[in-house]
Coordinates of C-alpha atoms in Angstrom, one line a residue:
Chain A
X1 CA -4.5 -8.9 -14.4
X2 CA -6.5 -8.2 -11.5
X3 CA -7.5 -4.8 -10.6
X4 CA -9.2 -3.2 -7.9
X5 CA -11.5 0.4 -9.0
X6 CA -12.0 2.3 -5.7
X7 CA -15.1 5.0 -6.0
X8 CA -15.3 7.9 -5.9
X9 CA -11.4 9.0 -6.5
X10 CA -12.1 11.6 -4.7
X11 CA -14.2 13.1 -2.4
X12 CA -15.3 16.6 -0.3
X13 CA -17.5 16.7 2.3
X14 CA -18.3 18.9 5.2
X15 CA -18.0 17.6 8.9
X16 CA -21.1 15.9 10.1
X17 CA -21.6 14.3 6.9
X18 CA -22.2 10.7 5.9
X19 CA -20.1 9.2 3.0
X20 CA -19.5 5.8 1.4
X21 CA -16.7 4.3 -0.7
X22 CA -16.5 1.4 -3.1
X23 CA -14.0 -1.1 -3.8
X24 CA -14.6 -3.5 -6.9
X25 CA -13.2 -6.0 -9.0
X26 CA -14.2 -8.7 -11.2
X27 CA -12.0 -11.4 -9.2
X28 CA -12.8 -13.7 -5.9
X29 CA -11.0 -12.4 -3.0
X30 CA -9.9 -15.0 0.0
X31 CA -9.7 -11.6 2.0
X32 CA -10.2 -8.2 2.0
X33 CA -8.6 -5.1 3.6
X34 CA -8.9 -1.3 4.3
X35 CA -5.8 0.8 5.0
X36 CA -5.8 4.4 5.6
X37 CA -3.0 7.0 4.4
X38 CA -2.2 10.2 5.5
X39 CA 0.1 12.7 4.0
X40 CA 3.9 11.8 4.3
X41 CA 2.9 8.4 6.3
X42 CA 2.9 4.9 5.4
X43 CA -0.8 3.3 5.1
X44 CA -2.0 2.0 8.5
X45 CA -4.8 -1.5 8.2
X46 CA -7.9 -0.5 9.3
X47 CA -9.6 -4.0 9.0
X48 CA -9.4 -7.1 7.2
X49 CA -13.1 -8.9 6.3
X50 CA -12.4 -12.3 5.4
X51 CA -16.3 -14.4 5.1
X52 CA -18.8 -12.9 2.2
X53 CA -21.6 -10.7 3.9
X54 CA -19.7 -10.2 6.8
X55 CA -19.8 -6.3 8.3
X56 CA -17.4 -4.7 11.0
X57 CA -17.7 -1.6 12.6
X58 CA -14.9 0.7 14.1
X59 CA -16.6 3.5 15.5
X60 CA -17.8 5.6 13.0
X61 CA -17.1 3.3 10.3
X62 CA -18.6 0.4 9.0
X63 CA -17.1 -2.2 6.6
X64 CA -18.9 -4.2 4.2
X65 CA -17.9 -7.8 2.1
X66 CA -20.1 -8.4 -0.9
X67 CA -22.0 -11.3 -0.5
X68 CA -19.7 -12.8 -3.6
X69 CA -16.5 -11.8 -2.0
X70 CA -15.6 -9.5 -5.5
X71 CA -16.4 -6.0 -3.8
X72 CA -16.7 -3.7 -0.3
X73 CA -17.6 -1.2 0.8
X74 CA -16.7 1.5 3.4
X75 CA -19.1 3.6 4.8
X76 CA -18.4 6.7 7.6
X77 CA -20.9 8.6 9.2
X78 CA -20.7 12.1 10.8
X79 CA -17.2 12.9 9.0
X80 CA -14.9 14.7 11.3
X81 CA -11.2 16.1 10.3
X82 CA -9.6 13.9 11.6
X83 CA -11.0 11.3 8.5
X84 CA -9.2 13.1 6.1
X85 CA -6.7 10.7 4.6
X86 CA -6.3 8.3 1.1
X87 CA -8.4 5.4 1.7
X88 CA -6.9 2.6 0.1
X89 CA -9.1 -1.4 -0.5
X90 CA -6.6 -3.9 -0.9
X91 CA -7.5 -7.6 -1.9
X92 CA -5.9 -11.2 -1.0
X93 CA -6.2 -13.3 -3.9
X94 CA -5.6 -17.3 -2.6
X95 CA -4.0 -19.8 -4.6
X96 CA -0.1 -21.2 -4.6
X97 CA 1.2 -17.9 -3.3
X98 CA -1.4 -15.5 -1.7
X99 CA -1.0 -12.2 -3.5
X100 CA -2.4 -8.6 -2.1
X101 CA -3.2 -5.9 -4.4
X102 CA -4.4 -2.7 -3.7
X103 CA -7.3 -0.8 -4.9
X104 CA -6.9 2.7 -6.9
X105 CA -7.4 4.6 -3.6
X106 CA -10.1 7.1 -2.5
X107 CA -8.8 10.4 -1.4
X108 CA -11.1 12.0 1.0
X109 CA -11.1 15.8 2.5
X110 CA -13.6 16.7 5.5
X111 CA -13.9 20.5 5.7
X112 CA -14.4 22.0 9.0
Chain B
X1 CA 8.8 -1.8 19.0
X2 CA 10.5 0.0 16.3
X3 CA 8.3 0.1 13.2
X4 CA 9.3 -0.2 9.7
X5 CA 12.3 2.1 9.1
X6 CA 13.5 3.9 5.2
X7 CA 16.0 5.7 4.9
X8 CA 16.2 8.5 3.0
X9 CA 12.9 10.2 3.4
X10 CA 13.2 12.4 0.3
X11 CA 15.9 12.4 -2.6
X12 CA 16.4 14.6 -5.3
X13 CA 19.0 13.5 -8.3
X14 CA 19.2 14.3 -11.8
X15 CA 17.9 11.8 -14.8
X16 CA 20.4 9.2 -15.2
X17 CA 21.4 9.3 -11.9
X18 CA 21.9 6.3 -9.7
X19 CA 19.9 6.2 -6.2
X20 CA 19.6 3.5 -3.1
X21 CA 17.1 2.8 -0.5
X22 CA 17.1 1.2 2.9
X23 CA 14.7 -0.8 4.6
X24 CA 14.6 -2.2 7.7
X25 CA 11.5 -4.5 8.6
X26 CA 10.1 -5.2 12.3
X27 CA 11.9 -7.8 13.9
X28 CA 10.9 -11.1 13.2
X29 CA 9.0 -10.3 9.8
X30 CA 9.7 -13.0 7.3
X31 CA 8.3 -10.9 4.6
X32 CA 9.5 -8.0 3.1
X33 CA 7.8 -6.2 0.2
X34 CA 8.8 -3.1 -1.7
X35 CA 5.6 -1.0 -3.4
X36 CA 6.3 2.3 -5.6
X37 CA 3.5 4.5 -5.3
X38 CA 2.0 7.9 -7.3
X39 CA 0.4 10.8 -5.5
X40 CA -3.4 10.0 -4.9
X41 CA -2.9 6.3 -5.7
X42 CA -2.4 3.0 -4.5
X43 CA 1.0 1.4 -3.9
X44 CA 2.1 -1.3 -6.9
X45 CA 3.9 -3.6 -5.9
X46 CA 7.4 -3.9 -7.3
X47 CA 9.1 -7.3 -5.1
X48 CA 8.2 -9.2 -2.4
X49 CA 10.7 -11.4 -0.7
X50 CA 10.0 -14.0 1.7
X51 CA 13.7 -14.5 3.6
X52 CA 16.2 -13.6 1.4
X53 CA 14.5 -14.9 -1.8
X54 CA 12.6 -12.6 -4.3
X55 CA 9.1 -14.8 -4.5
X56 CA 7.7 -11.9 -7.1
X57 CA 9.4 -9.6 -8.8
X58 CA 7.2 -9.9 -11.7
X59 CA 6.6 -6.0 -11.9
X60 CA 10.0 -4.8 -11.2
X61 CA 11.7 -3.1 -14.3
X62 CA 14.7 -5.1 -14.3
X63 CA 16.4 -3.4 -16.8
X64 CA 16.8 -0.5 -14.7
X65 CA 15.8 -1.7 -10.9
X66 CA 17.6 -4.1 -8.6
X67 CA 17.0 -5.5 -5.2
X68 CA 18.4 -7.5 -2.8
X69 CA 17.5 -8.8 1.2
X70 CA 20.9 -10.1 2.2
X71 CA 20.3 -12.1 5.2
X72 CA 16.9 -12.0 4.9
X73 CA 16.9 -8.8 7.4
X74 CA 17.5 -5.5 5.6
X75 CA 16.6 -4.7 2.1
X76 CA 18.2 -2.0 -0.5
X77 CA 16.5 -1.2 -3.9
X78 CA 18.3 0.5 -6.3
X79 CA 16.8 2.3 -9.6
X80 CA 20.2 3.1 -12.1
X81 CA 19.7 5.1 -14.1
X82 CA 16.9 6.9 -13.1
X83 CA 14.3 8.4 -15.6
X84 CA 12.1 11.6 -15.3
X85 CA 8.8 9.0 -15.0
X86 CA 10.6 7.5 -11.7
X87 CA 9.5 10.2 -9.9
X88 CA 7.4 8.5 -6.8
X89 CA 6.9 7.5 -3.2
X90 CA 8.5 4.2 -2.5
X91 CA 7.1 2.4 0.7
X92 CA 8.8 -1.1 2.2
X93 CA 6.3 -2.7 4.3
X94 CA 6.9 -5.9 6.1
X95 CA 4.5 -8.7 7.7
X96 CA 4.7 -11.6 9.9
X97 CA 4.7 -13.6 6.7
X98 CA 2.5 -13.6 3.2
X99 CA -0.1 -15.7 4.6
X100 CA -1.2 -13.4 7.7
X101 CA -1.8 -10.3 4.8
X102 CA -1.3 -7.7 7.4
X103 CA 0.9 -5.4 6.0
X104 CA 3.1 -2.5 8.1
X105 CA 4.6 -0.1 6.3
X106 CA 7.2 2.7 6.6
X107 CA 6.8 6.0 5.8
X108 CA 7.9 6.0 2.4
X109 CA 10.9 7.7 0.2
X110 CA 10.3 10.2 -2.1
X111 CA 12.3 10.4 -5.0
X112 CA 12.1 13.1 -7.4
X113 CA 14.2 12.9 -10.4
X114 CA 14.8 16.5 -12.3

């Protein structure tokens, strides 16, 4: 079974500060996403990295594909409110039928 | 365009209860997937169908949950009868089809079962 361990599980940070979160798994992903989730929504795809070593950037934050394609990374700087959310990793496995599983989420409150 | 619409947003029964829920996809998404998912967690997913056919349904309870995508449109998942340990969020989500892995999602039902 494959399984994704997102770290920390949680996290609480004052605004202004830097944070990163990890998503790992012992498996090859073909892709990988991050989705955010806020309270009473739906998660919403943030990116989707698809080539080992690769790195996007959305503003504030910066997304990382292991070099192996078996982990990522998510990393915000100068936290605002508004980043307040579950943070979810969720990895395409290839074969016969593409699968997506998600990752065990990362729940992050910035304090004003 | 109209996003991903559930219907009900929250439901409340009793154990042994039976309950429904609606989906309807964005237009012209082949691929329909229903996820349940705990408070803090990440979704699980319970069936995907591509169409009107269940391609995984591998981690849907069968004994007690049913599903169906008649026309390959609109999809209904039924839990009967419903257990204390039901208690979650259940999210549809639909995308262009499995192979384009972005998923959109709806805003979820939230069953609790008393």
């Amino acid at each position: 079974t494959q399984l994704l361990e997102q770290s920390p599980q949680f996290l609480s940070i004052q605004e202004g500060e830097n944070l990163t979160v990890y998503c790992n798994s012992s498996s090859v992903f073909s892709s990988l996403q991050w989705y955010r989730q806020e309270p009473g929504e739906g998660p919403v795809l943030l990116v989707t990295v698809v080539t080992g070593g690769e790195v996007k950037k959305l503003k504030r934050l910066t997304f990382q594909f292991g070099d192996a394609r078996k982990d990522s990374s998510l990393h915000i700087t100068a936290a605002q409110t508004g980043d307040t959310g579950l943070y979810l990793c969720a990895g395409i496995y290839g074969g016969a039928t593409n699968k997506l599983i998600f990752g065990t989420g990362t729940l992050l409150a910035v304090q004003p | 365009e109209a996003g991903v619409v559930q219907s009900p947003r929250y439901k409340i029964i009793e154990k042994k209860q039976p309950v429904a829920f609606w989906c309807n996809p964005i237009s012209g998404h082949n691929t329909l997937y229903w996820y349940l998912q705990n408070l803090g967690q990440g979704p699980e997913l319970l069936i995907r169908y591509e169409n009107e056919e269940a391609v995984d349904d591998s981690q849907l309870p069968k004994d007690r949950f049913s599903a169906e995508r008649l026309k390959g449109v609109d999809s209904t998942l039924k839990i009967q009868p419903a257990e204390l340990g039901d208690s979650a969020v259940y999210l549809c989500a639909s995308s262009l089809d499995s192979y384009t892995g972005e998923l959109f999602f709806g805003e979820g039902s939230r069953l609790t079962v008393l």
